[in-house]
PDB file of C-alpha atoms and ligand atoms in Angstrom:
ATOM      1  CA  MET A   1     -32.901  56.551  26.664  1.00  0.00           C
ATOM      2  CA  HIS A   2     -29.945  56.212  29.285  1.00  0.00           C
ATOM      3  CA  GLU A   3     -28.509  59.415  28.587  1.00  0.00           C
ATOM      4  CA  LYS A   4     -26.674  59.377  31.981  1.00  0.00           C
ATOM      5  CA  ALA A   5     -25.000  56.215  30.866  1.00  0.00           C
ATOM      6  CA  ILE A   6     -23.936  57.503  27.637  1.00  0.00           C
ATOM      7  CA  GLU A   7     -22.486  60.494  29.696  1.00  0.00           C
ATOM      8  CA  ASN A   8     -20.973  57.918  31.862  1.00  0.00           C
ATOM      9  CA  ILE A   9     -18.427  56.264  29.512  1.00  0.00           C
ATOM     10  CA  LYS A  10     -14.928  55.896  31.398  1.00  0.00           C
ATOM     11  CA  TYR A  11     -12.082  55.794  29.189  1.00  0.00           C
ATOM     12  CA  LEU A  12      -9.264  53.738  31.152  1.00  0.00           C
ATOM     13  CA  GLY A  13      -5.806  52.627  30.320  1.00  0.00           C
ATOM     14  CA  SER A  14      -4.622  49.210  31.529  1.00  0.00           C
ATOM     15  CA  VAL A  15      -7.050  47.102  33.544  1.00  0.00           C
ATOM     16  CA  THR A  16      -7.477  43.498  34.584  1.00  0.00           C
ATOM     17  CA  SER A  17     -10.747  43.280  33.196  1.00  0.00           C
ATOM     18  CA  THR A  18     -13.567  45.629  32.352  1.00  0.00           C
ATOM     19  CA  ASN A  19     -16.064  43.129  33.515  1.00  0.00           C
ATOM     20  CA  ASP A  20     -14.235  43.100  36.863  1.00  0.00           C
ATOM     21  CA  ILE A  21     -14.174  47.144  37.133  1.00  0.00           C
ATOM     22  CA  ALA A  22     -17.846  47.365  36.327  1.00  0.00           C
ATOM     23  CA  LYS A  23     -18.585  45.039  39.005  1.00  0.00           C
ATOM     24  CA  LYS A  24     -17.066  46.565  41.466  1.00  0.00           C
ATOM     25  CA  ALA A  25     -18.051  50.003  40.140  1.00  0.00           C
ATOM     26  CA  GLY A  26     -21.028  52.520  41.972  1.00  0.00           C
ATOM     27  CA  ASP A  27     -24.464  52.086  41.486  1.00  0.00           C
ATOM     28  CA  ALA A  28     -24.864  54.129  38.441  1.00  0.00           C
ATOM     29  CA  GLU A  29     -25.308  52.742  34.841  1.00  0.00           C
ATOM     30  CA  ALA A  30     -22.207  53.516  33.140  1.00  0.00           C
ATOM     31  CA  VAL A  31     -19.652  51.806  30.341  1.00  0.00           C
ATOM     32  CA  PHE A  32     -16.359  51.037  31.077  1.00  0.00           C
ATOM     33  CA  VAL A  33     -13.755  50.859  28.024  1.00  0.00           C
ATOM     34  CA  ALA A  34     -10.281  49.768  28.498  1.00  0.00           C
ATOM     35  CA  ASP A  35      -7.154  50.049  25.977  1.00  0.00           C
ATOM     36  CA  GLU A  36      -5.642  46.846  27.259  1.00  0.00           C
ATOM     37  CA  GLN A  37      -6.967  44.034  29.797  1.00  0.00           C
ATOM     38  CA  THR A  38      -4.247  41.959  31.733  1.00  0.00           C
ATOM     39  CA  ALA A  39      -6.918  39.357  32.654  1.00  0.00           C
ATOM     40  CA  GLY A  40      -9.420  39.688  29.866  1.00  0.00           C
ATOM     41  CA  LYS A  41     -11.796  36.941  30.192  1.00  0.00           C
ATOM     42  CA  GLY A  42     -13.948  34.758  28.020  1.00  0.00           C
ATOM     43  CA  SER A  43     -16.623  32.555  28.667  1.00  0.00           C
ATOM     44  CA  LYS A  44     -16.261  29.056  30.171  1.00  0.00           C
ATOM     45  CA  GLY A  45     -13.543  30.414  32.438  1.00  0.00           C
ATOM     46  CA  ARG A  46     -11.718  30.921  29.360  1.00  0.00           C
ATOM     47  CA  ALA A  47      -8.796  34.042  28.735  1.00  0.00           C
ATOM     48  CA  TRP A  48      -9.808  36.521  26.300  1.00  0.00           C
ATOM     49  CA  GLN A  49      -6.707  38.169  24.327  1.00  0.00           C
ATOM     50  CA  SER A  50      -6.615  41.651  24.988  1.00  0.00           C
ATOM     51  CA  SER A  51      -3.146  43.115  23.599  1.00  0.00           C
ATOM     52  CA  LEU A  52      -2.571  47.190  24.055  1.00  0.00           C
ATOM     53  CA  ASN A  53      -4.836  48.800  21.753  1.00  0.00           C
ATOM     54  CA  GLU A  54      -5.619  45.710  19.251  1.00  0.00           C
ATOM     55  CA  GLY A  55      -9.381  45.418  20.598  1.00  0.00           C
ATOM     56  CA  LEU A  56     -12.282  47.268  22.108  1.00  0.00           C
ATOM     57  CA  TYR A  57     -12.751  45.994  25.520  1.00  0.00           C
ATOM     58  CA  MET A  58     -15.820  47.380  26.648  1.00  0.00           C
ATOM     59  CA  SER A  59     -18.310  46.389  29.361  1.00  0.00           C
ATOM     60  CA  PHE A  60     -22.004  47.863  30.260  1.00  0.00           C
ATOM     61  CA  LEU A  61     -23.181  48.237  33.900  1.00  0.00           C
ATOM     62  CA  ILE A  62     -26.626  48.156  34.115  1.00  0.00           C
ATOM     63  CA  ARG A  63     -29.249  48.042  36.757  1.00  0.00           C
ATOM     64  CA  PRO A  64     -31.833  45.357  35.286  1.00  0.00           C
ATOM     65  CA  THR A  65     -35.610  46.112  35.728  1.00  0.00           C
ATOM     66  CA  ILE A  66     -36.453  42.965  33.817  1.00  0.00           C
ATOM     67  CA  GLU A  67     -36.995  39.285  35.205  1.00  0.00           C
ATOM     68  CA  ALA A  68     -33.781  37.268  36.201  1.00  0.00           C
ATOM     69  CA  ALA A  69     -34.677  34.584  33.588  1.00  0.00           C
ATOM     70  CA  GLN A  70     -34.253  37.507  31.055  1.00  0.00           C
ATOM     71  CA  ILE A  71     -30.842  38.180  31.684  1.00  0.00           C
ATOM     72  CA  PRO A  72     -29.131  35.584  29.534  1.00  0.00           C
ATOM     73  CA  GLY A  73     -31.100  37.000  26.506  1.00  0.00           C
ATOM     74  CA  ILE A  74     -29.240  40.083  26.852  1.00  0.00           C
ATOM     75  CA  THR A  75     -26.299  38.353  25.141  1.00  0.00           C
ATOM     76  CA  LEU A  76     -28.041  37.416  22.260  1.00  0.00           C
ATOM     77  CA  MET A  77     -29.535  41.160  21.904  1.00  0.00           C
ATOM     78  CA  VAL A  78     -26.145  42.277  22.148  1.00  0.00           C
ATOM     79  CA  ALA A  79     -24.811  40.055  19.424  1.00  0.00           C
ATOM     80  CA  VAL A  80     -27.504  41.543  17.131  1.00  0.00           C
ATOM     81  CA  VAL A  81     -26.325  45.005  18.200  1.00  0.00           C
ATOM     82  CA  VAL A  82     -22.526  44.215  17.663  1.00  0.00           C
ATOM     83  CA  CYS A  83     -23.454  43.138  14.063  1.00  0.00           C
ATOM     84  CA  ASN A  84     -25.014  46.065  12.967  1.00  0.00           C
ATOM     85  CA  ALA A  85     -22.473  48.433  14.681  1.00  0.00           C
ATOM     86  CA  ILE A  86     -19.425  46.394  12.837  1.00  0.00           C
ATOM     87  CA  GLU A  87     -21.194  46.267   9.500  1.00  0.00           C
ATOM     88  CA  SER A  88     -21.978  49.901   9.455  1.00  0.00           C
ATOM     89  CA  VAL A  89     -18.588  51.036  10.496  1.00  0.00           C
ATOM     90  CA  CYS A  90     -16.284  48.182   8.688  1.00  0.00           C
ATOM     91  CA  GLY A  91     -18.631  47.515   5.407  1.00  0.00           C
ATOM     92  CA  VAL A  92     -18.506  43.622   6.202  1.00  0.00           C
ATOM     93  CA  SER A  93     -21.164  41.116   6.664  1.00  0.00           C
ATOM     94  CA  CYS A  94     -21.473  39.603  10.250  1.00  0.00           C
ATOM     95  CA  THR A  95     -22.684  36.462  11.480  1.00  0.00           C
ATOM     96  CA  ILE A  96     -23.575  35.134  14.891  1.00  0.00           C
ATOM     97  CA  LYS A  97     -22.737  31.595  16.274  1.00  0.00           C
ATOM     98  CA  TRP A  98     -25.221  30.985  19.021  1.00  0.00           C
ATOM     99  CA  PRO A  99     -25.118  32.290  21.797  1.00  0.00           C
ATOM    100  CA  ASN A 100     -22.102  34.904  22.023  1.00  0.00           C
ATOM    101  CA  ASP A 101     -19.735  35.154  18.998  1.00  0.00           C
ATOM    102  CA  VAL A 102     -20.027  37.738  16.360  1.00  0.00           C
ATOM    103  CA  LEU A 103     -18.015  36.162  13.191  1.00  0.00           C
ATOM    104  CA  VAL A 104     -16.814  37.810   9.928  1.00  0.00           C
ATOM    105  CA  ASN A 105     -16.233  35.268   7.332  1.00  0.00           C
ATOM    106  CA  GLY A 106     -16.989  32.300   9.394  1.00  0.00           C
ATOM    107  CA  LYS A 107     -13.972  33.868  12.038  1.00  0.00           C
ATOM    108  CA  LYS A 108     -14.938  35.150  15.244  1.00  0.00           C
ATOM    109  CA  VAL A 109     -14.239  38.577  15.593  1.00  0.00           C
ATOM    110  CA  CYS A 110     -16.419  39.241  18.822  1.00  0.00           C
ATOM    111  CA  GLY A 111     -17.325  37.686  22.007  1.00  0.00           C
ATOM    112  CA  ILE A 112     -20.092  38.595  24.963  1.00  0.00           C
ATOM    113  CA  LEU A 113     -19.618  37.768  28.194  1.00  0.00           C
ATOM    114  CA  THR A 114     -22.616  38.982  30.459  1.00  0.00           C
ATOM    115  CA  GLU A 115     -22.387  38.526  34.086  1.00  0.00           C
ATOM    116  CA  SER A 116     -24.880  39.016  36.871  1.00  0.00           C
ATOM    117  CA  VAL A 117     -24.046  40.249  40.601  1.00  0.00           C
ATOM    118  CA  PHE A 118     -26.443  39.133  43.351  1.00  0.00           C
ATOM    119  CA  GLY A 119     -27.651  40.797  46.578  1.00  0.00           C
ATOM    120  CA  ALA A 120     -30.244  40.252  49.118  1.00  0.00           C
ATOM    121  CA  GLN A 121     -33.238  41.299  46.292  1.00  0.00           C
ATOM    122  CA  GLY A 122     -31.763  38.988  43.674  1.00  0.00           C
ATOM    123  CA  VAL A 123     -29.745  40.280  40.503  1.00  0.00           C
ATOM    124  CA  GLU A 124     -28.493  43.800  41.564  1.00  0.00           C
ATOM    125  CA  ARG A 125     -26.755  44.732  38.638  1.00  0.00           C
ATOM    126  CA  VAL A 126     -25.766  43.256  35.326  1.00  0.00           C
ATOM    127  CA  VAL A 127     -22.520  43.728  33.431  1.00  0.00           C
ATOM    128  CA  CYS A 128     -22.218  42.921  29.744  1.00  0.00           C
ATOM    129  CA  GLY A 129     -19.122  42.696  28.525  1.00  0.00           C
ATOM    130  CA  ILE A 130     -17.906  42.897  24.718  1.00  0.00           C
ATOM    131  CA  GLY A 131     -14.611  42.408  23.181  1.00  0.00           C
ATOM    132  CA  ILE A 132     -14.184  42.902  19.398  1.00  0.00           C
ATOM    133  CA  ASN A 133     -10.881  42.428  17.758  1.00  0.00           C
ATOM    134  CA  THR A 134      -9.939  45.608  15.886  1.00  0.00           C
ATOM    135  CA  ASN A 135      -6.516  44.791  15.172  1.00  0.00           C
ATOM    136  CA  GLN A 136      -5.663  41.768  17.319  1.00  0.00           C
ATOM    137  CA  LYS A 137      -2.939  39.439  16.072  1.00  0.00           C
ATOM    138  CA  PHE A 138      -3.251  35.888  16.662  1.00  0.00           C
ATOM    139  CA  GLY A 139      -0.915  33.116  16.745  1.00  0.00           C
ATOM    140  CA  VAL A 140      -1.044  29.871  14.867  1.00  0.00           C
ATOM    141  CA  GLU A 141      -3.502  27.872  17.224  1.00  0.00           C
ATOM    142  CA  LEU A 142      -6.070  30.732  17.156  1.00  0.00           C
ATOM    143  CA  SER A 143      -5.821  32.172  13.609  1.00  0.00           C
ATOM    144  CA  SER A 144      -7.925  29.446  12.170  1.00  0.00           C
ATOM    145  CA  LYS A 145     -10.768  30.420  14.180  1.00  0.00           C
ATOM    146  CA  ALA A 146     -10.392  34.333  15.197  1.00  0.00           C
ATOM    147  CA  ASP A 147      -9.901  37.430  13.078  1.00  0.00           C
ATOM    148  CA  SER A 148      -9.780  41.070  13.409  1.00  0.00           C
ATOM    149  CA  LEU A 149     -11.707  43.715  11.527  1.00  0.00           C
ATOM    150  CA  GLY A 150      -8.314  45.477  10.380  1.00  0.00           C
ATOM    151  CA  ILE A 151      -9.071  48.790  12.493  1.00  0.00           C
ATOM    152  CA  ARG A 152      -6.095  50.497  12.777  1.00  0.00           C
ATOM    153  CA  THR A 153      -7.046  54.094  13.337  1.00  0.00           C
ATOM    154  CA  LYS A 154      -8.126  55.337  16.719  1.00  0.00           C
ATOM    155  CA  ARG A 155     -11.021  57.655  15.341  1.00  0.00           C
ATOM    156  CA  GLN A 156     -12.422  54.622  13.571  1.00  0.00           C
ATOM    157  CA  LYS A 157     -12.444  52.471  16.706  1.00  0.00           C
ATOM    158  CA  MET A 158     -13.734  55.328  18.770  1.00  0.00           C
ATOM    159  CA  VAL A 159     -16.870  55.417  15.778  1.00  0.00           C
ATOM    160  CA  LEU A 160     -17.186  51.710  16.417  1.00  0.00           C
ATOM    161  CA  CYS A 161     -17.292  52.451  19.934  1.00  0.00           C
ATOM    162  CA  ASN A 162     -19.854  54.842  19.960  1.00  0.00           C
ATOM    163  CA  ARG A 163     -22.037  52.912  17.693  1.00  0.00           C
ATOM    164  CA  VAL A 164     -21.913  49.995  19.791  1.00  0.00           C
ATOM    165  CA  VAL A 165     -22.727  52.146  22.875  1.00  0.00           C
ATOM    166  CA  THR A 166     -25.699  53.748  21.210  1.00  0.00           C
ATOM    167  CA  GLY A 167     -26.936  50.511  20.087  1.00  0.00           C
ATOM    168  CA  PHE A 168     -26.737  48.997  23.212  1.00  0.00           C
ATOM    169  CA  PHE A 169     -28.657  51.407  24.915  1.00  0.00           C
ATOM    170  CA  GLU A 170     -31.691  51.722  22.216  1.00  0.00           C
ATOM    171  CA  GLY A 171     -31.275  47.456  21.897  1.00  0.00           C
ATOM    172  CA  TYR A 172     -31.808  47.378  25.893  1.00  0.00           C
ATOM    173  CA  ASP A 173     -35.154  49.935  25.891  1.00  0.00           C
ATOM    174  CA  MET A 174     -36.370  47.832  23.083  1.00  0.00           C
ATOM    175  CA  TYR A 175     -35.530  44.696  25.096  1.00  0.00           C
ATOM    176  CA  GLN A 176     -37.234  46.073  28.105  1.00  0.00           C
ATOM    177  CA  GLN A 177     -40.554  46.625  26.214  1.00  0.00           C
ATOM    178  CA  LYS A 178     -40.712  44.013  24.001  1.00  0.00           C
ATOM    179  CA  GLY A 179     -38.334  41.109  25.099  1.00  0.00           C
ATOM    180  CA  LEU A 180     -36.024  38.695  23.098  1.00  0.00           C
ATOM    181  CA  THR A 181     -38.923  38.197  20.605  1.00  0.00           C
ATOM    182  CA  ALA A 182     -37.849  41.699  19.004  1.00  0.00           C
ATOM    183  CA  PHE A 183     -34.515  40.326  18.057  1.00  0.00           C
ATOM    184  CA  MET A 184     -35.118  37.018  17.320  1.00  0.00           C
ATOM    185  CA  THR A 185     -35.839  37.222  13.580  1.00  0.00           C
ATOM    186  CA  GLU A 186     -32.648  38.932  13.040  1.00  0.00           C
ATOM    187  CA  PHE A 187     -30.891  36.675  15.331  1.00  0.00           C
ATOM    188  CA  LYS A 188     -31.919  33.543  13.333  1.00  0.00           C
ATOM    189  CA  ARG A 189     -31.346  35.240   9.949  1.00  0.00           C
ATOM    190  CA  ARG A 190     -27.468  35.697  11.309  1.00  0.00           C
ATOM    191  CA  SER A 191     -26.875  32.449  12.400  1.00  0.00           C
ATOM    192  CA  ALA A 192     -23.826  30.846  11.183  1.00  0.00           C
ATOM    193  CA  ILE A 193     -24.758  27.178  12.312  1.00  0.00           C
ATOM    194  CA  LYS A 194     -26.680  25.322   9.895  1.00  0.00           C
ATOM    195  CA  GLY A 195     -27.488  21.427  10.031  1.00  0.00           C
ATOM    196  CA  THR A 196     -25.850  18.741  11.880  1.00  0.00           C
ATOM    197  CA  VAL A 197     -24.424  20.425  15.090  1.00  0.00           C
ATOM    198  CA  THR A 198     -22.878  18.856  18.300  1.00  0.00           C
ATOM    199  CA  LEU A 199     -23.773  20.225  21.555  1.00  0.00           C
ATOM    200  CA  THR A 200     -21.157  19.676  24.484  1.00  0.00           C
ATOM    201  CA  ALA A 201     -22.520  20.065  28.082  1.00  0.00           C
ATOM    202  CA  PRO A 202     -20.061  19.591  31.349  1.00  0.00           C
ATOM    203  CA  ASN A 203     -20.637  15.851  30.944  1.00  0.00           C
ATOM    204  CA  GLN A 204     -22.334  14.963  28.071  1.00  0.00           C
ATOM    205  CA  GLU A 205     -22.404  15.574  24.095  1.00  0.00           C
ATOM    206  CA  TYR A 206     -25.742  15.898  22.395  1.00  0.00           C
ATOM    207  CA  LYS A 207     -25.507  15.777  18.302  1.00  0.00           C
ATOM    208  CA  GLY A 208     -28.279  16.513  16.228  1.00  0.00           C
ATOM    209  CA  THR A 209     -29.670  18.646  13.527  1.00  0.00           C
ATOM    210  CA  LEU A 210     -30.557  22.208  14.149  1.00  0.00           C
ATOM    211  CA  ILE A 211     -34.362  23.287  13.858  1.00  0.00           C
ATOM    212  CA  GLY A 212     -33.535  26.718  15.242  1.00  0.00           C
ATOM    213  CA  PHE A 213     -34.207  29.130  18.259  1.00  0.00           C
ATOM    214  CA  ASP A 214     -37.164  29.618  20.193  1.00  0.00           C
ATOM    215  CA  ASP A 215     -37.967  32.984  21.505  1.00  0.00           C
ATOM    216  CA  THR A 216     -36.197  32.707  25.013  1.00  0.00           C
ATOM    217  CA  GLY A 217     -33.024  32.396  23.069  1.00  0.00           C
ATOM    218  CA  ALA A 218     -33.067  28.568  23.286  1.00  0.00           C
ATOM    219  CA  ILE A 219     -31.364  26.301  20.834  1.00  0.00           C
ATOM    220  CA  VAL A 220     -33.732  23.456  19.358  1.00  0.00           C
ATOM    221  CA  ILE A 221     -32.397  20.589  18.079  1.00  0.00           C
ATOM    222  CA  ASP A 222     -33.499  17.304  16.506  1.00  0.00           C
ATOM    223  CA  ILE A 223     -32.152  14.444  18.088  1.00  0.00           C
ATOM    224  CA  ASN A 224     -33.291  11.084  16.623  1.00  0.00           C
ATOM    225  CA  GLY A 225     -36.847  12.372  15.742  1.00  0.00           C
ATOM    226  CA  GLU A 226     -37.155  14.142  19.092  1.00  0.00           C
ATOM    227  CA  LEU A 227     -36.876  17.939  19.885  1.00  0.00           C
ATOM    228  CA  HIS A 228     -34.675  19.142  22.730  1.00  0.00           C
ATOM    229  CA  ARG A 229     -33.886  22.355  23.626  1.00  0.00           C
ATOM    230  CA  PHE A 230     -30.927  23.900  25.375  1.00  0.00           C
ATOM    231  CA  ILE A 231     -30.380  27.433  27.190  1.00  0.00           C
ATOM    232  CA  ALA A 232     -27.036  28.930  26.833  1.00  0.00           C
ATOM    233  CA  GLY A 233     -24.512  28.750  29.709  1.00  0.00           C
ATOM    234  CA  GLU A 234     -22.384  25.773  30.160  1.00  0.00           C
ATOM    235  CA  ILE A 235     -23.288  24.534  26.416  1.00  0.00           C
ATOM    236  CA  SER A 236     -20.867  24.642  23.576  1.00  0.00           C
ATOM    237  CA  LEU A 237     -21.926  24.476  20.094  1.00  0.00           C
ATOM    238  CA  ARG A 238     -20.053  22.984  17.274  1.00  0.00           C
ATOM    239  CA  GLY A 239     -21.359  22.821  13.605  1.00  0.00           C
ATOM    240  CA  GLU A 240     -19.755  19.992  10.672  1.00  0.00           C
ATOM    241  CA  ASN A 241     -17.156  22.261   9.389  1.00  0.00           C
ATOM    242  CA  GLY A 242     -14.677  23.266  12.017  1.00  0.00           C
ATOM    243  CA  TYR A 243     -15.180  26.301  14.301  1.00  0.00           C
ATOM    244  CA  VAL A 244     -18.466  26.955  12.497  1.00  0.00           C
TER     245      VAL A 244
HETATM  246  C1  LIG B   1     -16.229  34.960  24.570  1.00  0.00           C
HETATM  247  O1  LIG B   1     -15.756  34.240  25.359  1.00  0.00           O
HETATM  248  O2  LIG B   1     -16.463  35.113  23.400  1.00  0.00           O
HETATM  249  C2  LIG B   1     -16.442  36.232  25.626  1.00  0.00           C
HETATM  250  C3  LIG B   1     -15.533  37.232  25.297  1.00  0.00           C
HETATM  251  C4  LIG B   1     -15.713  38.634  26.145  1.00  0.00           C
HETATM  252  C5  LIG B   1     -14.661  39.453  26.232  1.00  0.00           C
HETATM  253  C6  LIG B   1     -15.024  41.031  26.985  1.00  0.00           C
HETATM  254  S1  LIG B   1     -13.729  42.299  26.432  1.00  0.00           S
HETATM  255  C7  LIG B   1     -14.256  43.406  27.631  1.00  0.00           C
HETATM  256  C8  LIG B   1     -14.928  42.399  28.695  1.00  0.00           C
HETATM  257  N1  LIG B   1     -13.861  42.294  29.828  1.00  0.00           N
HETATM  258  C9  LIG B   1     -13.911  41.369  30.045  1.00  0.00           C
HETATM  259  O3  LIG B   1     -12.956  40.407  30.752  1.00  0.00           O
HETATM  260  N2  LIG B   1     -14.234  40.109  29.288  1.00  0.00           N
HETATM  261  C10 LIG B   1     -15.339  40.818  28.131  1.00  0.00           C
END
């Protein structure tokens, strides 16, 4: 286990982004948790709403001992870990919208942003940021697709934080030993997307029928009778009905 990292949880007040703090931190594995982010980052260059005390904003700094190709899979592993943590603390059911959204009742309550820092020897460190909407209020535009868990006490938020931290390191140990295969059965069971899907790449859109996910975490869809696989990255996924 990563006792040192678990002892190395830094609780911060207002920061730009816990991912940015973690990327610039020292070499030791650590966890950064903030009350507020003034420049919270989402995937694909989007902003992540991070109002004071309305969300759990945390980043894990790890020194990977795995192959670079395995790093994107950390996001899928963490999605499973977060589902279990939220369910145990809040008593709700969570699903996953591939690759990095955790949903409750079809609305996003958590996003995951995994970033790598490269040095001369390749990937030097990995920062996995998790944003959970504990009590975030959304405007008209976002409220059709995002929601909060309704966690209002600091105590319950800390319980959730601790479950995520423990789950993350247990999951990461398992990931190092067994790879993503160990998580894919649960990932598939939790998938929010079924049927016809649209994948949007930077310059192209693909429409097909979801076949599933392979053990590398790629999504597999049938387009006009041919199977195509796409890895997470610049791809966005949409199902038939609104956000999901
Ligand atoms: C997404 O777009 O779904 C990913 C959202 C990730 C948000 C978290 S909040 C903690 C960490 N710091 C950031 O700036 N982003 C991640």
